[in-house]
Amino acid sequence: MRKFLSLVVVVLTILTGCTTTKVSRISEDKKIDLSGNWNDTDITIVSNDMIDDCLHGKWLKLDTVGKKPVVVIGEIENRSSEHIDTTIVGKKLESALVGSGKVVTVNDFEKRGTLEAERAYQAKNASAATAKAGGNETGADYILLGSVSTNIDQQGKQSVRTYYVDLELVDIASGEKVWMNEKTIKKFIQKDHYKF
């Protein structure tokens, strides 16, 4: 029995020692889905589709004439069963908003401390002519909030993973939800085990 276990250990050592890693650069537009988990393609699909729908909502037509509405990106919660960096989702959404040219976005919550620190630094170190004072920021009219959730249906080697991305745009002054939508991404995953 000891000889057999020793042989198994030697064979496993040889097999794991023979693995090589090959890395190649690919286009950022290339769609690759290795695991079926949430990925960059899903983020792009969601941000483009949702923001397109948002910018065709009635809320935008009703805004003050001659003034672009100001939007701040709020919290995008991860309510899924896997690790999802929702800051990437928020930045993609913001990029799509800015790229539309129809709205203005302002600094999100995480970056506000950086602005305050820079103004404090300038107040102490910059000339009076060039120092930027506080109290001059553009206030947001709307806040974009949302969440990413998952549902997994699995049997044997097959599973269906469904992602639900919910977004809502809230009027900061009134608290009214002026737009909301849900984007669903559904993936069928089949895992095959290869026999050697």
Short mmCIF file of N, CA and C in Angstrom, two decimals:
data_model
loop_
_atom_site.label_atom_id
_atom_site.label_comp_id
_atom_site.label_asym_id
_atom_site.label_seq_id
_atom_site.Cartn_x
_atom_site.Cartn_y
_atom_site.Cartn_z
N MET A 1 0.83 -1.20 0.00
CA MET A 1 0.00 0.00 0.00
C MET A 1 0.87 1.25 0.00
N ARG A 2 1.98 1.22 0.77
CA ARG A 2 2.86 2.39 0.82
C ARG A 2 3.49 2.65 -0.55
N LYS A 3 3.83 1.59 -1.25
CA LYS A 3 4.44 1.75 -2.58
C LYS A 3 3.43 2.39 -3.54
N PHE A 4 2.17 1.97 -3.41
CA PHE A 4 1.14 2.53 -4.28
C PHE A 4 0.95 4.02 -4.01
N LEU A 5 0.87 4.39 -2.72
CA LEU A 5 0.71 5.80 -2.36
C LEU A 5 1.92 6.62 -2.81
N SER A 6 3.11 6.05 -2.67
CA SER A 6 4.31 6.75 -3.13
C SER A 6 4.26 6.97 -4.63
N LEU A 7 3.79 5.97 -5.36
CA LEU A 7 3.68 6.08 -6.82
C LEU A 7 2.67 7.17 -7.19
N VAL A 8 1.53 7.22 -6.48
CA VAL A 8 0.51 8.25 -6.74
C VAL A 8 1.09 9.64 -6.49
N VAL A 9 1.82 9.81 -5.41
CA VAL A 9 2.43 11.11 -5.09
C VAL A 9 3.41 11.51 -6.18
N VAL A 10 4.22 10.58 -6.65
CA VAL A 10 5.20 10.87 -7.71
C VAL A 10 4.50 11.27 -9.00
N VAL A 11 3.46 10.52 -9.37
CA VAL A 11 2.72 10.83 -10.61
C VAL A 11 2.06 12.21 -10.51
N LEU A 12 1.43 12.50 -9.38
CA LEU A 12 0.79 13.81 -9.20
C LEU A 12 1.82 14.94 -9.23
N THR A 13 2.96 14.72 -8.64
CA THR A 13 4.03 15.73 -8.66
C THR A 13 4.50 15.99 -10.08
N ILE A 14 4.65 14.93 -10.85
CA ILE A 14 5.08 15.09 -12.25
C ILE A 14 4.03 15.84 -13.06
N LEU A 15 2.74 15.46 -12.87
CA LEU A 15 1.67 16.11 -13.63
C LEU A 15 1.54 17.59 -13.29
N THR A 16 1.62 17.93 -12.01
CA THR A 16 1.49 19.34 -11.64
C THR A 16 2.75 20.12 -12.01
N GLY A 17 3.88 19.47 -12.03
CA GLY A 17 5.13 20.14 -12.40
C GLY A 17 5.23 20.41 -13.89
N CYS A 18 4.38 19.77 -14.68
CA CYS A 18 4.44 19.92 -16.13
C CYS A 18 3.51 21.00 -16.66
N THR A 19 2.78 21.68 -15.79
CA THR A 19 1.87 22.72 -16.27
C THR A 19 2.66 23.95 -16.68
N THR A 20 2.19 24.58 -17.73
CA THR A 20 2.80 25.82 -18.19
C THR A 20 1.73 26.89 -18.26
N THR A 21 2.14 28.10 -18.17
CA THR A 21 1.22 29.23 -18.27
C THR A 21 1.55 30.03 -19.50
N LYS A 22 0.53 30.26 -20.31
CA LYS A 22 0.72 31.06 -21.52
C LYS A 22 -0.25 32.25 -21.44
N VAL A 23 0.27 33.43 -21.59
CA VAL A 23 -0.55 34.64 -21.53
C VAL A 23 -0.44 35.35 -22.87
N SER A 24 -1.58 35.78 -23.38
CA SER A 24 -1.57 36.56 -24.61
C SER A 24 -2.53 37.72 -24.46
N ARG A 25 -2.20 38.82 -25.06
CA ARG A 25 -3.05 40.01 -25.02
C ARG A 25 -4.19 39.85 -26.02
N ILE A 26 -5.37 40.31 -25.60
CA ILE A 26 -6.53 40.23 -26.48
C ILE A 26 -7.20 41.60 -26.52
N SER A 27 -8.02 41.80 -27.52
CA SER A 27 -8.75 43.06 -27.65
C SER A 27 -9.73 43.22 -26.50
N GLU A 28 -9.87 44.44 -26.00
CA GLU A 28 -10.81 44.69 -24.90
C GLU A 28 -12.25 44.48 -25.33
N ASP A 29 -12.51 44.46 -26.65
CA ASP A 29 -13.86 44.24 -27.16
C ASP A 29 -14.22 42.76 -27.29
N LYS A 30 -13.22 41.89 -27.18
CA LYS A 30 -13.46 40.45 -27.34
C LYS A 30 -14.27 39.92 -26.16
N LYS A 31 -15.33 39.20 -26.47
CA LYS A 31 -16.20 38.66 -25.43
C LYS A 31 -15.75 37.26 -25.06
N ILE A 32 -15.35 37.08 -23.81
CA ILE A 32 -14.91 35.79 -23.30
C ILE A 32 -15.64 35.52 -22.00
N ASP A 33 -16.22 34.34 -21.90
CA ASP A 33 -16.92 33.95 -20.68
C ASP A 33 -16.40 32.58 -20.27
N LEU A 34 -15.49 32.54 -19.31
CA LEU A 34 -14.85 31.29 -18.91
C LEU A 34 -15.66 30.51 -17.88
N SER A 35 -16.18 31.20 -16.89
CA SER A 35 -16.80 30.52 -15.75
C SER A 35 -18.32 30.62 -15.73
N GLY A 36 -18.87 31.58 -16.44
CA GLY A 36 -20.30 31.85 -16.33
C GLY A 36 -20.60 32.89 -15.27
N ASN A 37 -19.57 33.33 -14.53
CA ASN A 37 -19.77 34.37 -13.52
C ASN A 37 -19.92 35.74 -14.19
N TRP A 38 -20.32 36.70 -13.40
CA TRP A 38 -20.42 38.10 -13.83
C TRP A 38 -19.08 38.54 -14.38
N ASN A 39 -19.07 39.22 -15.53
CA ASN A 39 -17.80 39.63 -16.13
C ASN A 39 -17.92 40.97 -16.84
N ASP A 40 -16.84 41.37 -17.52
CA ASP A 40 -16.79 42.69 -18.17
C ASP A 40 -17.84 42.85 -19.27
N THR A 41 -18.15 41.78 -19.98
CA THR A 41 -19.17 41.85 -21.02
C THR A 41 -20.53 42.18 -20.41
N ASP A 42 -20.85 41.57 -19.28
CA ASP A 42 -22.12 41.83 -18.59
C ASP A 42 -22.21 43.29 -18.16
N ILE A 43 -21.11 43.81 -17.64
CA ILE A 43 -21.08 45.21 -17.19
C ILE A 43 -21.36 46.15 -18.37
N THR A 44 -20.72 45.89 -19.50
CA THR A 44 -20.91 46.74 -20.68
C THR A 44 -22.34 46.68 -21.19
N ILE A 45 -22.90 45.48 -21.27
CA ILE A 45 -24.29 45.31 -21.74
C ILE A 45 -25.24 46.07 -20.83
N VAL A 46 -25.09 45.88 -19.53
CA VAL A 46 -25.99 46.53 -18.56
C VAL A 46 -25.87 48.04 -18.63
N SER A 47 -24.65 48.56 -18.58
CA SER A 47 -24.48 50.02 -18.53
C SER A 47 -25.01 50.67 -19.81
N ASN A 48 -24.72 50.11 -20.96
CA ASN A 48 -25.19 50.72 -22.22
C ASN A 48 -26.71 50.66 -22.34
N ASP A 49 -27.30 49.48 -22.07
CA ASP A 49 -28.75 49.34 -22.22
C ASP A 49 -29.52 50.16 -21.20
N MET A 50 -29.07 50.12 -19.95
CA MET A 50 -29.82 50.82 -18.90
C MET A 50 -29.74 52.34 -19.05
N ILE A 51 -28.55 52.85 -19.35
CA ILE A 51 -28.42 54.29 -19.48
C ILE A 51 -29.16 54.78 -20.73
N ASP A 52 -29.14 54.00 -21.79
CA ASP A 52 -29.90 54.37 -22.99
C ASP A 52 -31.39 54.49 -22.64
N ASP A 53 -31.90 53.52 -21.89
CA ASP A 53 -33.31 53.57 -21.48
C ASP A 53 -33.57 54.75 -20.55
N CYS A 54 -32.65 54.97 -19.62
CA CYS A 54 -32.79 56.08 -18.67
C CYS A 54 -32.87 57.42 -19.40
N LEU A 55 -32.02 57.61 -20.39
CA LEU A 55 -31.95 58.90 -21.09
C LEU A 55 -33.11 59.12 -22.07
N HIS A 56 -33.92 58.08 -22.25
CA HIS A 56 -35.13 58.24 -23.07
C HIS A 56 -36.38 58.35 -22.19
N GLY A 57 -36.18 58.46 -20.88
CA GLY A 57 -37.30 58.58 -19.95
C GLY A 57 -37.91 59.98 -19.96
N LYS A 58 -39.16 60.06 -19.51
CA LYS A 58 -39.88 61.34 -19.48
C LYS A 58 -39.22 62.35 -18.54
N TRP A 59 -38.53 61.89 -17.52
CA TRP A 59 -37.91 62.79 -16.55
C TRP A 59 -36.96 63.78 -17.22
N LEU A 60 -36.25 63.33 -18.25
CA LEU A 60 -35.27 64.19 -18.91
C LEU A 60 -35.94 65.31 -19.69
N LYS A 61 -37.09 65.03 -20.29
CA LYS A 61 -37.82 66.04 -21.06
C LYS A 61 -38.46 67.08 -20.15
N LEU A 62 -38.77 66.67 -18.92
CA LEU A 62 -39.45 67.58 -17.99
C LEU A 62 -38.49 68.47 -17.23
N ASP A 63 -37.19 68.25 -17.37
CA ASP A 63 -36.22 69.04 -16.61
C ASP A 63 -36.18 70.48 -17.12
N THR A 64 -35.57 71.34 -16.32
CA THR A 64 -35.50 72.77 -16.63
C THR A 64 -34.91 72.98 -18.02
N VAL A 65 -35.59 73.76 -18.82
CA VAL A 65 -35.14 74.03 -20.18
C VAL A 65 -33.82 74.80 -20.15
N GLY A 66 -32.89 74.40 -20.99
CA GLY A 66 -31.61 75.11 -21.10
C GLY A 66 -30.58 74.70 -20.05
N LYS A 67 -30.92 73.77 -19.18
CA LYS A 67 -29.99 73.33 -18.14
C LYS A 67 -29.93 71.81 -18.15
N LYS A 68 -28.73 71.30 -18.25
CA LYS A 68 -28.58 69.85 -18.19
C LYS A 68 -28.76 69.39 -16.75
N PRO A 69 -29.54 68.33 -16.53
CA PRO A 69 -29.69 67.83 -15.17
C PRO A 69 -28.37 67.28 -14.64
N VAL A 70 -28.17 67.42 -13.34
CA VAL A 70 -26.93 66.98 -12.70
C VAL A 70 -27.21 65.69 -11.93
N VAL A 71 -26.41 64.66 -12.21
CA VAL A 71 -26.61 63.34 -11.62
C VAL A 71 -25.37 62.95 -10.83
N VAL A 72 -25.59 62.36 -9.66
CA VAL A 72 -24.50 61.77 -8.89
C VAL A 72 -24.76 60.26 -8.82
N ILE A 73 -23.69 59.48 -8.96
CA ILE A 73 -23.82 58.03 -8.85
C ILE A 73 -23.78 57.65 -7.38
N GLY A 74 -24.85 57.06 -6.92
CA GLY A 74 -24.92 56.61 -5.53
C GLY A 74 -24.43 55.18 -5.40
N GLU A 75 -24.91 54.50 -4.40
CA GLU A 75 -24.45 53.14 -4.12
C GLU A 75 -25.11 52.13 -5.07
N ILE A 76 -24.29 51.27 -5.66
CA ILE A 76 -24.77 50.12 -6.42
C ILE A 76 -24.43 48.92 -5.54
N GLU A 77 -25.43 48.32 -4.93
CA GLU A 77 -25.20 47.25 -3.95
C GLU A 77 -24.98 45.91 -4.64
N ASN A 78 -24.11 45.11 -4.06
CA ASN A 78 -23.91 43.74 -4.51
C ASN A 78 -24.75 42.83 -3.61
N ARG A 79 -25.88 42.37 -4.13
CA ARG A 79 -26.74 41.44 -3.39
C ARG A 79 -26.64 40.04 -3.99
N SER A 80 -25.61 39.82 -4.80
CA SER A 80 -25.47 38.55 -5.50
C SER A 80 -24.76 37.52 -4.62
N SER A 81 -24.67 36.32 -5.16
CA SER A 81 -24.02 35.22 -4.44
C SER A 81 -22.53 35.14 -4.75
N GLU A 82 -22.01 36.10 -5.49
CA GLU A 82 -20.59 36.09 -5.84
C GLU A 82 -19.98 37.47 -5.63
N HIS A 83 -18.66 37.53 -5.66
CA HIS A 83 -18.00 38.82 -5.50
C HIS A 83 -18.15 39.63 -6.79
N ILE A 84 -18.78 40.79 -6.68
CA ILE A 84 -18.91 41.70 -7.82
C ILE A 84 -18.44 43.07 -7.35
N ASP A 85 -17.44 43.62 -8.03
CA ASP A 85 -16.96 44.95 -7.69
C ASP A 85 -17.92 45.96 -8.31
N THR A 86 -18.86 46.43 -7.52
CA THR A 86 -19.90 47.31 -8.05
C THR A 86 -19.38 48.72 -8.34
N THR A 87 -18.18 49.06 -7.88
CA THR A 87 -17.62 50.37 -8.25
C THR A 87 -17.35 50.40 -9.75
N ILE A 88 -17.00 49.25 -10.33
CA ILE A 88 -16.80 49.19 -11.79
C ILE A 88 -18.13 49.41 -12.50
N VAL A 89 -19.18 48.81 -11.98
CA VAL A 89 -20.52 49.00 -12.56
C VAL A 89 -20.89 50.48 -12.51
N GLY A 90 -20.69 51.11 -11.35
CA GLY A 90 -21.01 52.53 -11.20
C GLY A 90 -20.23 53.41 -12.16
N LYS A 91 -18.94 53.11 -12.34
CA LYS A 91 -18.11 53.91 -13.25
C LYS A 91 -18.53 53.74 -14.70
N LYS A 92 -18.92 52.53 -15.09
CA LYS A 92 -19.41 52.30 -16.46
C LYS A 92 -20.72 53.05 -16.69
N LEU A 93 -21.59 53.04 -15.69
CA LEU A 93 -22.85 53.78 -15.80
C LEU A 93 -22.58 55.27 -15.93
N GLU A 94 -21.68 55.77 -15.11
CA GLU A 94 -21.33 57.19 -15.16
C GLU A 94 -20.71 57.56 -16.51
N SER A 95 -19.85 56.70 -17.01
CA SER A 95 -19.22 56.94 -18.31
C SER A 95 -20.26 57.02 -19.42
N ALA A 96 -21.25 56.13 -19.36
CA ALA A 96 -22.32 56.16 -20.36
C ALA A 96 -23.15 57.43 -20.25
N LEU A 97 -23.40 57.89 -19.03
CA LEU A 97 -24.15 59.14 -18.82
C LEU A 97 -23.38 60.34 -19.39
N VAL A 98 -22.10 60.43 -19.02
CA VAL A 98 -21.27 61.55 -19.50
C VAL A 98 -21.16 61.51 -21.01
N GLY A 99 -20.96 60.32 -21.56
CA GLY A 99 -20.81 60.16 -23.01
C GLY A 99 -22.05 60.56 -23.78
N SER A 100 -23.21 60.54 -23.15
CA SER A 100 -24.45 60.91 -23.84
C SER A 100 -24.51 62.41 -24.13
N GLY A 101 -23.82 63.22 -23.32
CA GLY A 101 -23.87 64.67 -23.48
C GLY A 101 -25.17 65.29 -23.00
N LYS A 102 -26.08 64.48 -22.45
CA LYS A 102 -27.40 64.99 -22.04
C LYS A 102 -27.47 65.38 -20.57
N VAL A 103 -26.51 64.91 -19.78
CA VAL A 103 -26.51 65.22 -18.35
C VAL A 103 -25.10 65.58 -17.91
N VAL A 104 -25.01 66.14 -16.72
CA VAL A 104 -23.73 66.43 -16.08
C VAL A 104 -23.64 65.52 -14.87
N THR A 105 -22.47 64.96 -14.61
CA THR A 105 -22.29 64.18 -13.38
C THR A 105 -21.32 64.90 -12.46
N VAL A 106 -21.51 64.68 -11.16
CA VAL A 106 -20.62 65.27 -10.17
C VAL A 106 -19.96 64.15 -9.38
N ASN A 107 -18.94 64.53 -8.63
CA ASN A 107 -18.15 63.57 -7.87
C ASN A 107 -19.01 62.69 -6.99
N ASP A 108 -18.72 61.39 -7.00
CA ASP A 108 -19.47 60.48 -6.16
C ASP A 108 -18.95 60.53 -4.72
N PHE A 109 -19.62 59.80 -3.85
CA PHE A 109 -19.34 59.87 -2.41
C PHE A 109 -17.89 59.55 -2.07
N GLU A 110 -17.34 58.53 -2.71
CA GLU A 110 -15.99 58.07 -2.38
C GLU A 110 -14.93 59.11 -2.71
N LYS A 111 -15.16 59.96 -3.71
CA LYS A 111 -14.15 60.92 -4.15
C LYS A 111 -14.29 62.29 -3.48
N ARG A 112 -15.37 62.50 -2.77
CA ARG A 112 -15.59 63.83 -2.19
C ARG A 112 -14.53 64.20 -1.17
N GLY A 113 -14.06 63.24 -0.40
CA GLY A 113 -13.01 63.51 0.57
C GLY A 113 -11.73 63.97 -0.09
N THR A 114 -11.46 63.46 -1.28
CA THR A 114 -10.26 63.86 -2.02
C THR A 114 -10.34 65.33 -2.42
N LEU A 115 -11.52 65.77 -2.87
CA LEU A 115 -11.70 67.18 -3.22
C LEU A 115 -11.53 68.09 -1.99
N GLU A 116 -12.12 67.67 -0.89
CA GLU A 116 -12.01 68.47 0.34
C GLU A 116 -10.56 68.59 0.79
N ALA A 117 -9.82 67.48 0.68
CA ALA A 117 -8.41 67.49 1.08
C ALA A 117 -7.60 68.41 0.15
N GLU A 118 -7.91 68.40 -1.14
CA GLU A 118 -7.20 69.26 -2.10
C GLU A 118 -7.50 70.74 -1.82
N ARG A 119 -8.76 71.07 -1.51
CA ARG A 119 -9.10 72.46 -1.21
C ARG A 119 -8.41 72.92 0.08
N ALA A 120 -8.35 72.01 1.06
CA ALA A 120 -7.67 72.36 2.32
C ALA A 120 -6.18 72.58 2.05
N TYR A 121 -5.59 71.75 1.21
CA TYR A 121 -4.17 71.91 0.86
C TYR A 121 -3.95 73.25 0.15
N GLN A 122 -4.83 73.58 -0.82
CA GLN A 122 -4.69 74.83 -1.56
C GLN A 122 -4.87 76.04 -0.65
N ALA A 123 -5.80 75.96 0.29
CA ALA A 123 -6.03 77.08 1.20
C ALA A 123 -4.78 77.39 2.01
N LYS A 124 -3.99 76.36 2.27
CA LYS A 124 -2.78 76.54 3.07
C LYS A 124 -1.56 76.87 2.21
N ASN A 125 -1.50 76.31 0.99
CA ASN A 125 -0.27 76.38 0.21
C ASN A 125 -0.34 77.13 -1.12
N ALA A 126 -1.51 77.29 -1.69
CA ALA A 126 -1.62 77.95 -3.00
C ALA A 126 -1.79 79.46 -2.82
N SER A 127 -1.49 80.18 -3.87
CA SER A 127 -1.67 81.64 -3.81
C SER A 127 -3.16 81.96 -3.73
N ALA A 128 -3.47 83.10 -3.15
CA ALA A 128 -4.88 83.51 -3.00
C ALA A 128 -5.57 83.62 -4.35
N ALA A 129 -4.81 83.96 -5.39
CA ALA A 129 -5.39 84.13 -6.73
C ALA A 129 -5.79 82.80 -7.37
N THR A 130 -5.11 81.70 -6.97
CA THR A 130 -5.37 80.42 -7.62
C THR A 130 -6.05 79.40 -6.72
N ALA A 131 -6.08 79.63 -5.42
CA ALA A 131 -6.69 78.67 -4.49
C ALA A 131 -8.20 78.58 -4.74
N LYS A 132 -8.70 77.35 -4.70
CA LYS A 132 -10.14 77.12 -4.92
C LYS A 132 -10.82 76.99 -3.56
N ALA A 133 -11.81 77.83 -3.36
CA ALA A 133 -12.53 77.83 -2.07
C ALA A 133 -13.65 76.79 -2.08
N GLY A 134 -14.04 76.36 -0.90
CA GLY A 134 -15.18 75.45 -0.77
C GLY A 134 -16.49 76.19 -0.97
N GLY A 135 -17.55 75.43 -1.06
CA GLY A 135 -18.89 76.02 -1.19
C GLY A 135 -19.28 76.40 -2.60
N ASN A 136 -18.50 75.96 -3.60
CA ASN A 136 -18.81 76.31 -4.99
C ASN A 136 -19.14 75.11 -5.87
N GLU A 137 -19.29 73.93 -5.27
CA GLU A 137 -19.57 72.74 -6.06
C GLU A 137 -20.98 72.79 -6.65
N THR A 138 -21.15 72.12 -7.76
CA THR A 138 -22.46 72.00 -8.37
C THR A 138 -23.25 70.92 -7.64
N GLY A 139 -24.42 71.25 -7.18
CA GLY A 139 -25.26 70.29 -6.47
C GLY A 139 -25.99 69.38 -7.45
N ALA A 140 -26.13 68.12 -7.08
CA ALA A 140 -26.81 67.15 -7.93
C ALA A 140 -28.32 67.31 -7.82
N ASP A 141 -28.99 67.10 -8.94
CA ASP A 141 -30.45 67.10 -8.99
C ASP A 141 -31.01 65.70 -8.73
N TYR A 142 -30.25 64.70 -9.19
CA TYR A 142 -30.70 63.31 -9.12
C TYR A 142 -29.57 62.41 -8.62
N ILE A 143 -29.96 61.31 -7.99
CA ILE A 143 -28.99 60.30 -7.58
C ILE A 143 -29.41 58.96 -8.20
N LEU A 144 -28.42 58.27 -8.79
CA LEU A 144 -28.66 56.97 -9.41
C LEU A 144 -28.26 55.89 -8.40
N LEU A 145 -29.21 55.04 -8.04
CA LEU A 145 -29.00 53.97 -7.07
C LEU A 145 -29.32 52.63 -7.72
N GLY A 146 -28.77 51.56 -7.17
CA GLY A 146 -29.08 50.27 -7.77
C GLY A 146 -28.53 49.09 -7.01
N SER A 147 -28.74 47.91 -7.59
CA SER A 147 -28.24 46.67 -7.00
C SER A 147 -28.08 45.61 -8.07
N VAL A 148 -27.22 44.63 -7.77
CA VAL A 148 -27.03 43.45 -8.61
C VAL A 148 -27.35 42.23 -7.77
N SER A 149 -28.28 41.41 -8.23
CA SER A 149 -28.67 40.19 -7.52
C SER A 149 -28.55 39.00 -8.45
N THR A 150 -28.46 37.80 -7.88
CA THR A 150 -28.37 36.60 -8.71
C THR A 150 -29.36 35.55 -8.25
N ASN A 151 -29.70 34.70 -9.19
CA ASN A 151 -30.47 33.49 -8.91
C ASN A 151 -29.81 32.36 -9.67
N ILE A 152 -29.56 31.23 -9.00
CA ILE A 152 -28.90 30.09 -9.65
C ILE A 152 -29.80 28.88 -9.56
N ASP A 153 -30.09 28.27 -10.72
CA ASP A 153 -30.84 27.03 -10.80
C ASP A 153 -29.88 25.98 -11.34
N GLN A 154 -29.62 24.94 -10.55
CA GLN A 154 -28.59 23.98 -10.94
C GLN A 154 -29.09 22.56 -10.78
N GLN A 155 -28.73 21.74 -11.76
CA GLN A 155 -28.99 20.30 -11.67
C GLN A 155 -27.85 19.58 -12.36
N GLY A 156 -27.16 18.77 -11.62
CA GLY A 156 -26.03 18.04 -12.18
C GLY A 156 -24.96 18.98 -12.70
N LYS A 157 -24.56 18.77 -13.95
CA LYS A 157 -23.50 19.57 -14.57
C LYS A 157 -24.04 20.81 -15.27
N GLN A 158 -25.34 21.03 -15.20
CA GLN A 158 -25.94 22.17 -15.88
C GLN A 158 -26.49 23.16 -14.87
N SER A 159 -26.37 24.44 -15.20
CA SER A 159 -26.95 25.47 -14.35
C SER A 159 -27.37 26.66 -15.19
N VAL A 160 -28.33 27.38 -14.67
CA VAL A 160 -28.75 28.65 -15.26
C VAL A 160 -28.51 29.71 -14.21
N ARG A 161 -27.68 30.68 -14.55
CA ARG A 161 -27.35 31.77 -13.64
C ARG A 161 -28.00 33.03 -14.18
N THR A 162 -28.86 33.65 -13.38
CA THR A 162 -29.57 34.86 -13.80
C THR A 162 -29.15 36.03 -12.93
N TYR A 163 -28.75 37.10 -13.59
CA TYR A 163 -28.37 38.34 -12.90
C TYR A 163 -29.48 39.36 -13.11
N TYR A 164 -29.87 40.01 -12.03
CA TYR A 164 -30.87 41.07 -12.08
C TYR A 164 -30.18 42.37 -11.65
N VAL A 165 -30.14 43.33 -12.55
CA VAL A 165 -29.56 44.63 -12.23
C VAL A 165 -30.70 45.63 -12.17
N ASP A 166 -30.93 46.16 -10.98
CA ASP A 166 -32.00 47.14 -10.77
C ASP A 166 -31.39 48.50 -10.58
N LEU A 167 -31.89 49.48 -11.33
CA LEU A 167 -31.44 50.86 -11.18
C LEU A 167 -32.65 51.76 -11.00
N GLU A 168 -32.45 52.82 -10.22
CA GLU A 168 -33.50 53.83 -10.09
C GLU A 168 -32.86 55.21 -9.95
N LEU A 169 -33.50 56.17 -10.56
CA LEU A 169 -33.05 57.56 -10.51
C LEU A 169 -34.01 58.31 -9.60
N VAL A 170 -33.45 58.92 -8.56
CA VAL A 170 -34.28 59.58 -7.55
C VAL A 170 -34.03 61.08 -7.57
N ASP A 171 -35.12 61.87 -7.59
CA ASP A 171 -35.04 63.32 -7.49
C ASP A 171 -34.63 63.65 -6.06
N ILE A 172 -33.47 64.29 -5.89
CA ILE A 172 -32.93 64.54 -4.56
C ILE A 172 -33.80 65.50 -3.77
N ALA A 173 -34.39 66.48 -4.42
CA ALA A 173 -35.21 67.47 -3.71
C ALA A 173 -36.51 66.85 -3.19
N SER A 174 -37.18 66.06 -4.04
CA SER A 174 -38.50 65.54 -3.66
C SER A 174 -38.45 64.10 -3.14
N GLY A 175 -37.39 63.36 -3.45
CA GLY A 175 -37.32 61.95 -3.08
C GLY A 175 -38.10 61.05 -4.02
N GLU A 176 -38.68 61.63 -5.07
CA GLU A 176 -39.47 60.84 -6.03
C GLU A 176 -38.57 60.04 -6.96
N LYS A 177 -38.99 58.83 -7.24
CA LYS A 177 -38.30 58.01 -8.24
C LYS A 177 -38.82 58.42 -9.61
N VAL A 178 -37.92 58.99 -10.43
CA VAL A 178 -38.36 59.51 -11.73
C VAL A 178 -38.11 58.51 -12.86
N TRP A 179 -37.29 57.51 -12.58
CA TRP A 179 -37.03 56.45 -13.57
C TRP A 179 -36.54 55.22 -12.83
N MET A 180 -36.95 54.07 -13.30
CA MET A 180 -36.43 52.81 -12.77
C MET A 180 -36.56 51.73 -13.83
N ASN A 181 -35.63 50.78 -13.78
CA ASN A 181 -35.65 49.69 -14.74
C ASN A 181 -34.84 48.52 -14.20
N GLU A 182 -35.08 47.36 -14.79
CA GLU A 182 -34.33 46.16 -14.43
C GLU A 182 -33.80 45.51 -15.71
N LYS A 183 -32.54 45.17 -15.69
CA LYS A 183 -31.93 44.45 -16.81
C LYS A 183 -31.60 43.05 -16.32
N THR A 184 -31.98 42.06 -17.10
CA THR A 184 -31.73 40.66 -16.73
C THR A 184 -30.73 40.06 -17.71
N ILE A 185 -29.73 39.40 -17.16
CA ILE A 185 -28.76 38.66 -17.97
C ILE A 185 -28.83 37.21 -17.51
N LYS A 186 -29.13 36.31 -18.46
CA LYS A 186 -29.29 34.90 -18.13
C LYS A 186 -28.24 34.09 -18.86
N LYS A 187 -27.57 33.19 -18.13
CA LYS A 187 -26.51 32.37 -18.72
C LYS A 187 -26.78 30.89 -18.46
N PHE A 188 -26.66 30.10 -19.51
CA PHE A 188 -26.74 28.64 -19.39
C PHE A 188 -25.31 28.10 -19.33
N ILE A 189 -25.01 27.34 -18.31
CA ILE A 189 -23.64 26.85 -18.10
C ILE A 189 -23.67 25.33 -18.03
N GLN A 190 -22.83 24.71 -18.83
CA GLN A 190 -22.70 23.26 -18.80
C GLN A 190 -21.25 22.90 -18.59
N LYS A 191 -20.98 22.14 -17.55
CA LYS A 191 -19.61 21.74 -17.24
C LYS A 191 -19.41 20.31 -17.67
N ASP A 192 -18.45 20.11 -18.55
CA ASP A 192 -18.11 18.77 -19.02
C ASP A 192 -16.82 18.32 -18.34
N HIS A 193 -16.81 17.08 -17.91
CA HIS A 193 -15.61 16.52 -17.30
C HIS A 193 -14.95 15.62 -18.33
N TYR A 194 -13.72 15.91 -18.62
CA TYR A 194 -12.99 15.15 -19.61
C TYR A 194 -12.37 13.92 -18.98
N LYS A 195 -12.44 12.82 -19.71
CA LYS A 195 -11.82 11.58 -19.24
C LYS A 195 -10.47 11.43 -19.88
N PHE A 196 -9.48 11.05 -19.09
CA PHE A 196 -8.12 10.88 -19.61
C PHE A 196 -7.87 9.42 -19.92
#
